[in-house]
CSV table of C-alpha atoms in Angstrom, one decimal:
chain,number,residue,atom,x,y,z
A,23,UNK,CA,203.6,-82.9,64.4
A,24,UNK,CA,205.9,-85.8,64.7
A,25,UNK,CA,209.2,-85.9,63.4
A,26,UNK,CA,209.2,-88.9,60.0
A,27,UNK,CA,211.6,-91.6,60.6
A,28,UNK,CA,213.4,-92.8,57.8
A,29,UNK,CA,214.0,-96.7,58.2
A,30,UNK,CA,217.6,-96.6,57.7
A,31,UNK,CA,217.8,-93.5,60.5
A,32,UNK,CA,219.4,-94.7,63.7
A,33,UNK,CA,217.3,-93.8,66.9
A,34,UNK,CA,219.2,-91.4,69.6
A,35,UNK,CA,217.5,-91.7,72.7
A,36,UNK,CA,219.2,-88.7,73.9
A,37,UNK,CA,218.3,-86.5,71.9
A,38,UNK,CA,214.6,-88.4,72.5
A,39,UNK,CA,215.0,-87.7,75.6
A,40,UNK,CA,215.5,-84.3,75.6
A,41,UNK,CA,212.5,-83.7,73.3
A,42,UNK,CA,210.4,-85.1,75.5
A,43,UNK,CA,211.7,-82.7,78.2
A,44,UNK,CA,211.1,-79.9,76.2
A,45,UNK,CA,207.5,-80.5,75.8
A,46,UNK,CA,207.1,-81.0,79.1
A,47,UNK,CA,208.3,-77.5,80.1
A,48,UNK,CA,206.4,-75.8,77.0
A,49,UNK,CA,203.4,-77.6,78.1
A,50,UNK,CA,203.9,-76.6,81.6
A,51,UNK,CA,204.9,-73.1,80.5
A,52,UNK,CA,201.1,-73.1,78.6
A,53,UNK,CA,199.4,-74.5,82.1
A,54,UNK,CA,201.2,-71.3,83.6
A,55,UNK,CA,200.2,-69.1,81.1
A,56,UNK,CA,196.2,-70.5,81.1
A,57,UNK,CA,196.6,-69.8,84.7
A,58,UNK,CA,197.5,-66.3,84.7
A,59,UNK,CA,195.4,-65.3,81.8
A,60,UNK,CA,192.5,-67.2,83.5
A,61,UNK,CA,193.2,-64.9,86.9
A,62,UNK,CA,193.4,-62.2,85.2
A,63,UNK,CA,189.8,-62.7,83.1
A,64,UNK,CA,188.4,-62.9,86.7
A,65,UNK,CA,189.8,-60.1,88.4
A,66,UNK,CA,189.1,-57.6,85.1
A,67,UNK,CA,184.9,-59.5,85.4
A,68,UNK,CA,185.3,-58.9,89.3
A,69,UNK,CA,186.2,-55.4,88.5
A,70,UNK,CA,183.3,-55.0,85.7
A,71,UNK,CA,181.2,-57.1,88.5
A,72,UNK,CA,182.0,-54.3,91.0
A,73,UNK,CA,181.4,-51.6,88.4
A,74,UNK,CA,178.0,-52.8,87.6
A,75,UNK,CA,177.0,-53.8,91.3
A,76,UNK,CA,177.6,-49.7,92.1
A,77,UNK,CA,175.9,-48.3,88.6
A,78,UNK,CA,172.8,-50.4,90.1
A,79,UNK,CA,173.2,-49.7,93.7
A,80,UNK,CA,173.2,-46.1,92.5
A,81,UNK,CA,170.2,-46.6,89.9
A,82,UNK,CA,168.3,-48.3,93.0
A,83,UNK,CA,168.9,-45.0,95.0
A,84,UNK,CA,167.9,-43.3,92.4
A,85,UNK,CA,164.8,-44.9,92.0
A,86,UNK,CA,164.1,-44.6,95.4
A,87,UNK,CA,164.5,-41.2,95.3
A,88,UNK,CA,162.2,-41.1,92.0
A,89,UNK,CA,159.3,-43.0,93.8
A,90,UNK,CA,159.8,-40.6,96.8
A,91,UNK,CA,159.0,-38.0,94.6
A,92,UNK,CA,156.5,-39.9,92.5
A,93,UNK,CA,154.8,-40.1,96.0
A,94,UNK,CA,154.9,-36.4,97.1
A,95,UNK,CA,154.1,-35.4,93.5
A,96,UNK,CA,151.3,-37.4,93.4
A,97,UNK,CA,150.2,-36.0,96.3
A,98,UNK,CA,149.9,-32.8,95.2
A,99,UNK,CA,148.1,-34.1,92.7
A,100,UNK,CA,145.6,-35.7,94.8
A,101,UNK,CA,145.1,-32.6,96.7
A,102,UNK,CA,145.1,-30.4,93.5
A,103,UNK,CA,142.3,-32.9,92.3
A,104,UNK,CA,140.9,-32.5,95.3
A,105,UNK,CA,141.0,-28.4,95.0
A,106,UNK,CA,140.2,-28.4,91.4
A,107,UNK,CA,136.5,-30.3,92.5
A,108,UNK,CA,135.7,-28.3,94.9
A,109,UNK,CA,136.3,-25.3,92.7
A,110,UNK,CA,134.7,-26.8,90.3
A,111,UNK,CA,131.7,-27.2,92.4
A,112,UNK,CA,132.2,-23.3,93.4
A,113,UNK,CA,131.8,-22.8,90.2
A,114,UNK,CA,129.3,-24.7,89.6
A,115,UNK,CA,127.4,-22.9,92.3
A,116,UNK,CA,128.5,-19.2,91.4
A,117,UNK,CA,127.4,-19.9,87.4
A,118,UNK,CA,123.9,-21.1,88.8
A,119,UNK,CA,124.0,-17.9,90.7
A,120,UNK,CA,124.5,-15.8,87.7
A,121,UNK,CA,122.6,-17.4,85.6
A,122,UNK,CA,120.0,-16.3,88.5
A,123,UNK,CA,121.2,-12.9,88.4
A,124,UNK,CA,121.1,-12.5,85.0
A,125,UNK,CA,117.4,-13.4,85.0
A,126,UNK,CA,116.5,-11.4,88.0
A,127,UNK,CA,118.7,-8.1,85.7
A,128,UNK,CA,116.3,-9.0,83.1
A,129,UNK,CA,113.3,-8.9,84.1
A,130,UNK,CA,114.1,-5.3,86.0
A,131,UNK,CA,115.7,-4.2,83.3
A,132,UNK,CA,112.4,-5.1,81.5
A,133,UNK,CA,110.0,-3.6,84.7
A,134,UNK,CA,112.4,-0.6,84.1
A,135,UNK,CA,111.6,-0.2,80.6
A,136,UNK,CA,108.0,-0.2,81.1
A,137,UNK,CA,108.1,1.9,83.6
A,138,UNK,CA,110.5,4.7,81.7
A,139,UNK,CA,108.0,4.4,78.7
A,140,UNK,CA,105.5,5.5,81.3
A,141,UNK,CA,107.5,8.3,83.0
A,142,UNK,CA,108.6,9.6,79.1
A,143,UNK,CA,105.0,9.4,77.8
A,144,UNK,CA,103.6,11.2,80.9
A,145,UNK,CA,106.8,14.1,79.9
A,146,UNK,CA,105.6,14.5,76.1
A,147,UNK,CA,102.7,15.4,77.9
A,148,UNK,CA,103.3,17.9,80.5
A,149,UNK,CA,107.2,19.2,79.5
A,150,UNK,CA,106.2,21.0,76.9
A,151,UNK,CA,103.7,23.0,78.8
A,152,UNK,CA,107.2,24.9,79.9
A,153,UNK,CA,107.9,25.2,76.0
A,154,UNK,CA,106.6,28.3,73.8
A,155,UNK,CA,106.2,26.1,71.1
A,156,UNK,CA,103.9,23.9,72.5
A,157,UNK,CA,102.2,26.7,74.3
A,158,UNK,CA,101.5,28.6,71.5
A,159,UNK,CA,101.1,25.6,69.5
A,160,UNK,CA,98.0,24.7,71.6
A,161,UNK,CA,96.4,28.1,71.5
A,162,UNK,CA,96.6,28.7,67.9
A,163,UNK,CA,95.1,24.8,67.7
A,164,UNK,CA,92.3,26.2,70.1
A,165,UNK,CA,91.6,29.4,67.7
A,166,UNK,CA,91.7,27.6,64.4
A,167,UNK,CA,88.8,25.2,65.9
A,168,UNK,CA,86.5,28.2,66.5
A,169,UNK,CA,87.3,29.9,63.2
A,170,UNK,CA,90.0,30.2,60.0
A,171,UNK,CA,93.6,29.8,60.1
A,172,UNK,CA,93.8,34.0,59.5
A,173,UNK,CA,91.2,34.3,62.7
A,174,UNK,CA,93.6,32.2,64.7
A,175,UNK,CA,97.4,34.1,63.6
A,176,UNK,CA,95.5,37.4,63.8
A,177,UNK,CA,94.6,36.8,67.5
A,178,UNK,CA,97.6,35.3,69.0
A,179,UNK,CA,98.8,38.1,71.3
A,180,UNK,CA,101.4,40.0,70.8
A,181,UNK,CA,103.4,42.4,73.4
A,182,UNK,CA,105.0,45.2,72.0
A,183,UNK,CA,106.1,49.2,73.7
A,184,UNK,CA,105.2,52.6,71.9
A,185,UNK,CA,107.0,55.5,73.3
A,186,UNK,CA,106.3,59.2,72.6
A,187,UNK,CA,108.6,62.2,73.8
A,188,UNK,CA,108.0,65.9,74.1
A,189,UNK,CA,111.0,68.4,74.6
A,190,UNK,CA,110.3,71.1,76.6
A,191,UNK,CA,112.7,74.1,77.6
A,192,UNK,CA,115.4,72.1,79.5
A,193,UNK,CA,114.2,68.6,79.6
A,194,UNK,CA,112.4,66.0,77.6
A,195,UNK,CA,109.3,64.3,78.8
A,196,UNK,CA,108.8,60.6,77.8
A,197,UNK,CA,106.0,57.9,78.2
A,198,UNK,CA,106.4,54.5,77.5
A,199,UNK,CA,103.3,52.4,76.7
A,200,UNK,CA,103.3,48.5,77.6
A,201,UNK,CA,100.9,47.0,74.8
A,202,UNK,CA,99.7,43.6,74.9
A,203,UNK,CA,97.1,42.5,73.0
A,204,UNK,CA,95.9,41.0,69.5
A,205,UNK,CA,97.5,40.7,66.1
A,206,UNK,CA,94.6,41.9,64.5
A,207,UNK,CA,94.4,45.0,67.2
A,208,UNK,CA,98.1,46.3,67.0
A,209,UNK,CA,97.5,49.1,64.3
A,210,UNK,CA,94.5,50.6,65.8
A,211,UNK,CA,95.9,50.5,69.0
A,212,UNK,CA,99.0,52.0,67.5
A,213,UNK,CA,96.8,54.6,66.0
A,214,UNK,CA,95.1,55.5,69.1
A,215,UNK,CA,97.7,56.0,70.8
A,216,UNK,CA,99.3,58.5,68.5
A,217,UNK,CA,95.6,59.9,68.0
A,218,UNK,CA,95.8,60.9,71.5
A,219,UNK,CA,99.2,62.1,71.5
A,220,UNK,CA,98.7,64.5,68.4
A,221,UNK,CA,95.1,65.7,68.9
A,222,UNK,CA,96.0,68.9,71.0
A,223,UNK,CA,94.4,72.3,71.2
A,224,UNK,CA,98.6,73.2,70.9
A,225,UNK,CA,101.2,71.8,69.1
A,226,UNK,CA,103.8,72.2,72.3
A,227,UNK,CA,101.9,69.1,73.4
A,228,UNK,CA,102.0,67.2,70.8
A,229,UNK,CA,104.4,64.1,71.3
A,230,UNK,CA,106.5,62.0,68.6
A,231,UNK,CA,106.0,58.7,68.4
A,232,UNK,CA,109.4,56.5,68.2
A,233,UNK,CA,108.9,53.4,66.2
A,234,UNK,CA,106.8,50.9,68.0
A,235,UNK,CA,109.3,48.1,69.0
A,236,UNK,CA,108.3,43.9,69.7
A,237,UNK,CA,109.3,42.3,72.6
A,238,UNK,CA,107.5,38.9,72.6
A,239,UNK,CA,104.7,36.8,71.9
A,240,UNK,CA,102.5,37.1,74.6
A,241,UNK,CA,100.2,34.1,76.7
A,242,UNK,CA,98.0,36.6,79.1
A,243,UNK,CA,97.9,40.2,79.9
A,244,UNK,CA,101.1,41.5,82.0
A,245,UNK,CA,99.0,43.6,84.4
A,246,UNK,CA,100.8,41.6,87.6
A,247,UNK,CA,104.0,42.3,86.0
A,248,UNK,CA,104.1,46.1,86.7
A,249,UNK,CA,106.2,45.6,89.7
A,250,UNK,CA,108.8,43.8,87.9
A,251,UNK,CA,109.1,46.1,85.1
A,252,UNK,CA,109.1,48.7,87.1
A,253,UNK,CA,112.6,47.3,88.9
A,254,UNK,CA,114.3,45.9,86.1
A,255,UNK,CA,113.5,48.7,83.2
A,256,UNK,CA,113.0,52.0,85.7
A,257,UNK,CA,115.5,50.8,88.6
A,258,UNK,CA,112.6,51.7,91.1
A,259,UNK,CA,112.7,55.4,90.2
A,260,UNK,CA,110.0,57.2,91.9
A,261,UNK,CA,110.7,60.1,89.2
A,262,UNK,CA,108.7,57.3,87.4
A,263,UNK,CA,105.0,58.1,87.1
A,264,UNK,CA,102.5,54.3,86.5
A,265,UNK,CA,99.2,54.9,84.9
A,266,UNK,CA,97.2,52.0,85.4
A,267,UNK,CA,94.3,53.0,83.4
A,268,UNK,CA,96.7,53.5,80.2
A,269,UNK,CA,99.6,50.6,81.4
A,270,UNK,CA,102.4,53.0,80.6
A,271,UNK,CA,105.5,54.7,82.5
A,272,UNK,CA,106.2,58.4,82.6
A,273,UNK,CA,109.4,60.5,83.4
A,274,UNK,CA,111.2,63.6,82.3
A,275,UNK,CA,114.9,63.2,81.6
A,276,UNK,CA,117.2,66.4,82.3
A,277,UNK,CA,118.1,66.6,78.3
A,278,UNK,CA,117.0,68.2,75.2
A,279,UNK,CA,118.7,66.0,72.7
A,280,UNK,CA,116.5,63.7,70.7
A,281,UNK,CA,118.4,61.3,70.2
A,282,UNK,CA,119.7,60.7,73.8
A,283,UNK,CA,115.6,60.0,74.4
A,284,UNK,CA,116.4,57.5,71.7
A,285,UNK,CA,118.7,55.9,73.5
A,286,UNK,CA,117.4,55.5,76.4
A,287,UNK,CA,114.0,53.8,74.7
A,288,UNK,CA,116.2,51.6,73.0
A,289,UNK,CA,118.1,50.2,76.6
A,290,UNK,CA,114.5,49.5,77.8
A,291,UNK,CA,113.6,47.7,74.9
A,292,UNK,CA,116.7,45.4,75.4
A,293,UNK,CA,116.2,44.9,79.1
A,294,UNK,CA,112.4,43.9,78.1
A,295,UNK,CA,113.8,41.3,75.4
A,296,UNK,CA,115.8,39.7,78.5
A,297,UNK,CA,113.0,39.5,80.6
A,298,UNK,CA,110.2,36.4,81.1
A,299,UNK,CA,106.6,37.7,80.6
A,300,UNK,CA,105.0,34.1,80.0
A,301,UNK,CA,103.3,32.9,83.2
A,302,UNK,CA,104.6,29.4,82.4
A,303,UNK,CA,108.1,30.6,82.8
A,304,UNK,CA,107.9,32.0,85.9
A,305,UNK,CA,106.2,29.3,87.2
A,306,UNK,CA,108.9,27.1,85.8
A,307,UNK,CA,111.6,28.8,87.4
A,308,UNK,CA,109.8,28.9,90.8
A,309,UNK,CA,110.1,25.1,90.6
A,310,UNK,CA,113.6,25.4,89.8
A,311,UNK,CA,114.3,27.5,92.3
A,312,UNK,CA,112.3,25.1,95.0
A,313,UNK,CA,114.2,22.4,96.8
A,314,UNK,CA,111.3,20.4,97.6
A,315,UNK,CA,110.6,19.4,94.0
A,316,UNK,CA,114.1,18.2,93.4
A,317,UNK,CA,113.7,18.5,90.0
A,318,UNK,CA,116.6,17.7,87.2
A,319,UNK,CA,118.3,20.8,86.3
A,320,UNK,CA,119.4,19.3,82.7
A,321,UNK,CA,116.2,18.5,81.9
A,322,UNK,CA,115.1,22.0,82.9
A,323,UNK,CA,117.7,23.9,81.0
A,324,UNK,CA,117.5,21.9,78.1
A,325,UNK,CA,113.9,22.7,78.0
A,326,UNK,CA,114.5,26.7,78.9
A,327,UNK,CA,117.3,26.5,76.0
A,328,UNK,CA,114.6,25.6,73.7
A,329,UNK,CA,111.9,28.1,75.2
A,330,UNK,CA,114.5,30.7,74.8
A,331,UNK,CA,114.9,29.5,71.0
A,332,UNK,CA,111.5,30.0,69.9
A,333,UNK,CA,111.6,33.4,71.0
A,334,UNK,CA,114.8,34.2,69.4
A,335,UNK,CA,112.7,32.9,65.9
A,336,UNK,CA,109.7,34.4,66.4
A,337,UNK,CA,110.6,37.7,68.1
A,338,UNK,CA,112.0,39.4,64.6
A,339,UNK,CA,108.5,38.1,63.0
A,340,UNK,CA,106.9,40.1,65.5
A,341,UNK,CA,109.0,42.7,64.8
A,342,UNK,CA,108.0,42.3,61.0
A,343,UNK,CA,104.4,42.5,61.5
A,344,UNK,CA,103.9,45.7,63.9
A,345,UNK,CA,106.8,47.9,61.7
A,346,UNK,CA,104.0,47.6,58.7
A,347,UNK,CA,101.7,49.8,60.7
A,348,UNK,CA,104.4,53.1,61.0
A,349,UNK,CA,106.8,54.6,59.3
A,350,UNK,CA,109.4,57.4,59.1
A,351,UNK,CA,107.8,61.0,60.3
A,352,UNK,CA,110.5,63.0,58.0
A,353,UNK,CA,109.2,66.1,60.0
A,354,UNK,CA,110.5,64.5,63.4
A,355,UNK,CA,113.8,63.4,64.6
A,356,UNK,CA,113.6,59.7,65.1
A,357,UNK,CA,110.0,59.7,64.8
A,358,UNK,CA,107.3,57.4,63.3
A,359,UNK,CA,103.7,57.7,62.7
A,360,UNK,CA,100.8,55.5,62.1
A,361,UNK,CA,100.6,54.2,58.1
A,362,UNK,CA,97.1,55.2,56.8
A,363,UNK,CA,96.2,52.4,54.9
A,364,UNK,CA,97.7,48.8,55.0
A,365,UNK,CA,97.9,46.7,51.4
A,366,UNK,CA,96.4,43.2,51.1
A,367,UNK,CA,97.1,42.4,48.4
A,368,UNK,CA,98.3,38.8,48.0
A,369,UNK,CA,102.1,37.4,46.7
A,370,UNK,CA,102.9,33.7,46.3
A,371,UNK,CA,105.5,33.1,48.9
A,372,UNK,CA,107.5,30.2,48.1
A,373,UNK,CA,109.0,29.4,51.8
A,374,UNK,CA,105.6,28.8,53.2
A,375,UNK,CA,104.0,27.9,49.7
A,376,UNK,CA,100.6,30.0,49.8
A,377,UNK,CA,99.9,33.7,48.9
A,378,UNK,CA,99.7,35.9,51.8
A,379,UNK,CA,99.5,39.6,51.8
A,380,UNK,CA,102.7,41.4,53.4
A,381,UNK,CA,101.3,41.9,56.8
A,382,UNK,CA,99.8,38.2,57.3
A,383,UNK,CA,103.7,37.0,55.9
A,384,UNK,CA,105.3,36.9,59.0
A,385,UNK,CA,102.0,35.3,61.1
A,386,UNK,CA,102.3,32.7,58.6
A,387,UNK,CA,106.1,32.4,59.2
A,388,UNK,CA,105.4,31.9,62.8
A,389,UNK,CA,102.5,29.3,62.0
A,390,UNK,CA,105.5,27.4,60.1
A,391,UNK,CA,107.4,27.3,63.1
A,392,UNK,CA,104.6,26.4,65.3
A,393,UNK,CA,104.0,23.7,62.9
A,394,UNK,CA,107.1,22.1,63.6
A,395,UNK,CA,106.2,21.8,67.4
A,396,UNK,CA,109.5,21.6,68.9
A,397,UNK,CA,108.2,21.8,72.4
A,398,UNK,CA,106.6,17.8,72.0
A,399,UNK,CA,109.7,17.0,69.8
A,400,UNK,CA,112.4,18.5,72.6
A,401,UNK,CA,111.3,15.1,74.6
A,402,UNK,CA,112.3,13.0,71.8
A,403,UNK,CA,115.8,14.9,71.3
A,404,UNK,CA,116.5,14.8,75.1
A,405,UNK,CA,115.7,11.0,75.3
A,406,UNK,CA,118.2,10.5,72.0
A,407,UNK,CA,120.5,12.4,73.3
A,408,UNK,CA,120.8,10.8,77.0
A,409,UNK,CA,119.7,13.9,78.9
A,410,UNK,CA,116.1,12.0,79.7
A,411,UNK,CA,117.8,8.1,80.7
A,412,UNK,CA,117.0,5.7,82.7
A,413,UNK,CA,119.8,6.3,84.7
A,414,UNK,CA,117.9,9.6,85.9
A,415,UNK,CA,114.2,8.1,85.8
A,416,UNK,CA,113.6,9.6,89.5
A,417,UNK,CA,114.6,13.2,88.5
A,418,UNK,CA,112.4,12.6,85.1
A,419,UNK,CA,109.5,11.7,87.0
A,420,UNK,CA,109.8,14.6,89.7
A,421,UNK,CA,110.5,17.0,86.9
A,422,UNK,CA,107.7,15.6,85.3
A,423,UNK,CA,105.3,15.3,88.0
A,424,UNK,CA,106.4,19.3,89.0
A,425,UNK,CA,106.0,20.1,85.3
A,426,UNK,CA,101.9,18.4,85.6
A,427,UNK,CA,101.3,20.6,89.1
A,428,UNK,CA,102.6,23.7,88.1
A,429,UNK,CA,100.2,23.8,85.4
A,430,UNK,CA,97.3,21.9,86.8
A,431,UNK,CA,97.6,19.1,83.5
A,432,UNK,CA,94.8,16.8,83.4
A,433,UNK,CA,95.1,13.3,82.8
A,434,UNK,CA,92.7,11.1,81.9
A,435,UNK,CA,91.9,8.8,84.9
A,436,UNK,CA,93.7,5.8,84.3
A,437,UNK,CA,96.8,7.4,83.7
A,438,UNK,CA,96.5,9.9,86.9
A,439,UNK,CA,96.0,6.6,89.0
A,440,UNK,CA,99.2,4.6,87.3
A,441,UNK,CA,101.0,7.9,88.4
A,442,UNK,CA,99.9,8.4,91.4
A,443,UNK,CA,100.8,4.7,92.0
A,444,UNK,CA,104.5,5.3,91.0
A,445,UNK,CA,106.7,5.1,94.1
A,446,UNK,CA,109.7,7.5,93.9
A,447,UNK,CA,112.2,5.2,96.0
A,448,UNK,CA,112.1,2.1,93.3
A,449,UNK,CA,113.1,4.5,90.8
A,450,UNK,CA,117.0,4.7,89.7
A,451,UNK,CA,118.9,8.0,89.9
A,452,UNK,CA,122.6,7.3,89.1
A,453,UNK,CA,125.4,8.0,87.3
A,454,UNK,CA,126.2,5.0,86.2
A,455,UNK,CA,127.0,5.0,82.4
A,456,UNK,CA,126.6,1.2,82.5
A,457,UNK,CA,123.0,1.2,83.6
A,458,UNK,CA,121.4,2.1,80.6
């Protein structure tokens, strides 16, 4: 701002003068200092300029690098696409495959089903023909058509010993009778027996009678099993005299003592309750015993298991029955004779709900456990328990078809030709669990 003037102020030019210089050098002090300030703006935005041109260069090599792997990743994605079809399409393929599979599974899993209905019907039918309760089962069926229920119990057959010993001055004489016949025969032929034992001119030949003693129900007469007894219960001895005529076994034991002749009855009795008299079980365990039927062990054991059952039941009730016919001879050691009159008179018996005499009580027992016909049912329990599958159809049906030969079973003719027509070889025989 200029300096004010008063009007009566003399001028100095000097001083003017000097003023004027002085702005001069402040104003070209201020040209100076825009000068430096302005090179110094430009080298700091050169700098910044610099800065920025490297921060890009390096984003630029960066994104190079980015693309570079942009490219190779996608790439592998192309390729992965690429993989991802054609497994796709392998899938594809293998899920049309198994849907093919699963059909083809079903519909042999159904031809298997039909095919082990077949196989399992044909075993209820000829199985228990290798079962005492279906054995016995069918001929008590067969006797209660021709007459009464009683008729039918009373002649089921029975096979039972009777032994009678004589001591003599240093030994003891013994025979041993092998009885096999009716229910409704057991007391007279007990009676007979001792009738002929006891009837002497002398007492020394008279012979006590031990007590009678069950071994089995019985299918046939044992005449072909003489042999066998004769090895099992008399080890061969030829101190061991056969009648043929009266089916019994003689020998004299060195020994006085009653009750060693006690004894020794009372081995062969147990060696007889191990034995199998029943034609059907030897036949079964010929088969067994024959490679050429290949036949399914299980199923065979599971079937003698049962077999060996019903004995164990109805042996005692045998034992029951032919023990009404004796009793004690108090005259005797260990000796029996025949009872002269047996009681009929009826009781209500609340386990088989009818009234039966004493005697008939135990053939009605065993008609109880006919009734329940385990031999048929054992098919059943064997097929719910796994032992008949169709994982072992091929055994089942060899078993089966041995079962039907070994005892000449007659099928009607529809069903023979069906199983003749079964072929062995499409029949599965495995152990896998998964099969079923």
């Amino acid at each position: 701002m200029r300096a004010q003037r008063r009007a009566n102020q003399p001028v100095d030019p000097v001083r003017y003068a000097e003023y004027y210089l002085l702005l001069e050098k402040i104003f070209g002090l201020y040209r100076e200092y825009q000068e430096h300030y302005n090179a110094k703006l430009l080298k700091l935005k050169d700098g910044k300029i610099d800065e920025m041109a490297g921060d890009i260069k390096e984003l630029i090599s960066m994104n190079v690098e980015l693309k570079d792997i942009n490219t190779q990743q996608s790439s592998k994605i192309d390729t992965l696409t690429e993989m991802n079809t054609q497994q796709s399409l392998e899938i594809k393929a293998i899920l049309g495959h198994t849907i093919d599979v699963k059909r083809d599974l079903k519909e042999m899993s159904a031809k298997f089903d039909m095919m082990f209905d077949f196989v399992a019907s044909m075993a209820r039918f000829a199985l228990p023909m290798w079962n005492g309760s279906s054995v016995f089962k069918t001929q008590l069926d067969h006797l209660i058509k021709q007459k009464t229920l009683t008729y039918a119990l009373t002649h089921l057959k029975v096979m039972f010993v009777v032994a009678f010993y004589r001591i003599e001055e240093d030994s003891t004489y013994l025979m041993v009778y092998i009885c096999c016949t009716n229910f409704a025969d057991v007391g007279a032929r007990i009676r007979k027996l001792y009738k002929e034992h006891n009837t002497t001119p002398s007492d020394d030949l008279k012979m006590t009678m031990l007590q009678p003693e069950a071994i089995c129900l019985i299918t046939q007469e044992i005449n072909y099993e003489r042999a066998n007894i004769h090895q099992l219960v008399f080890n061969n001895s030829e101190a061991v005299v056969y009648n043929n005529r009266r089916k019994s076994y003689s020998m004299v034991y060195d020994t006085i003592d009653p009750n060693v002749i006690f004894t020794k009855f009372g081995e062969m009795v147990d060696i007889l309750l191990e034995q199998e008299f029943q034609g059907y079980q030897m036949r079964r365990s010929q088969v067994l015993e024959d490679d050429t039927y290949e036949v399914n062990e299980d199923i065979i054991r599971h079937i003698k298991d049962s077999d060996d059952k019903f004995f164990d039941q109805t042996t005692p009730l045998c034992r029951e029955y032919i023990d009404q016919y004796t009793r004690r001879d108090k005259t005797t050691v260990n000796g029996y004779k025949p009872v002269a009159k047996i009681p009929h008179s009826k009781t209500h018996r609340s386990d088989i709900v009818l009234a039966v005499s004493n005697v008939m009580y135990p053939l009605h027992k065993i008609n109880k456990i006919l009734d329940a016909d385990n031999g048929t049912n054992e098919v059943a329990t064997m097929i719910n328990t796994g032992v008949m599958s169709k994982r072992n159809m091929k055994s089942l049906f060899k078993t089966t078809k041995a079962a039907a030969e070994a005892e000449d079973v007659e099928f009607d003719e529809e069903t023979q030709e069906r199983f003749n027509e079964v072929n062995e070889d499409d029949l599965p025989d495995t152990d896998d669990e998964d099969f079923d």
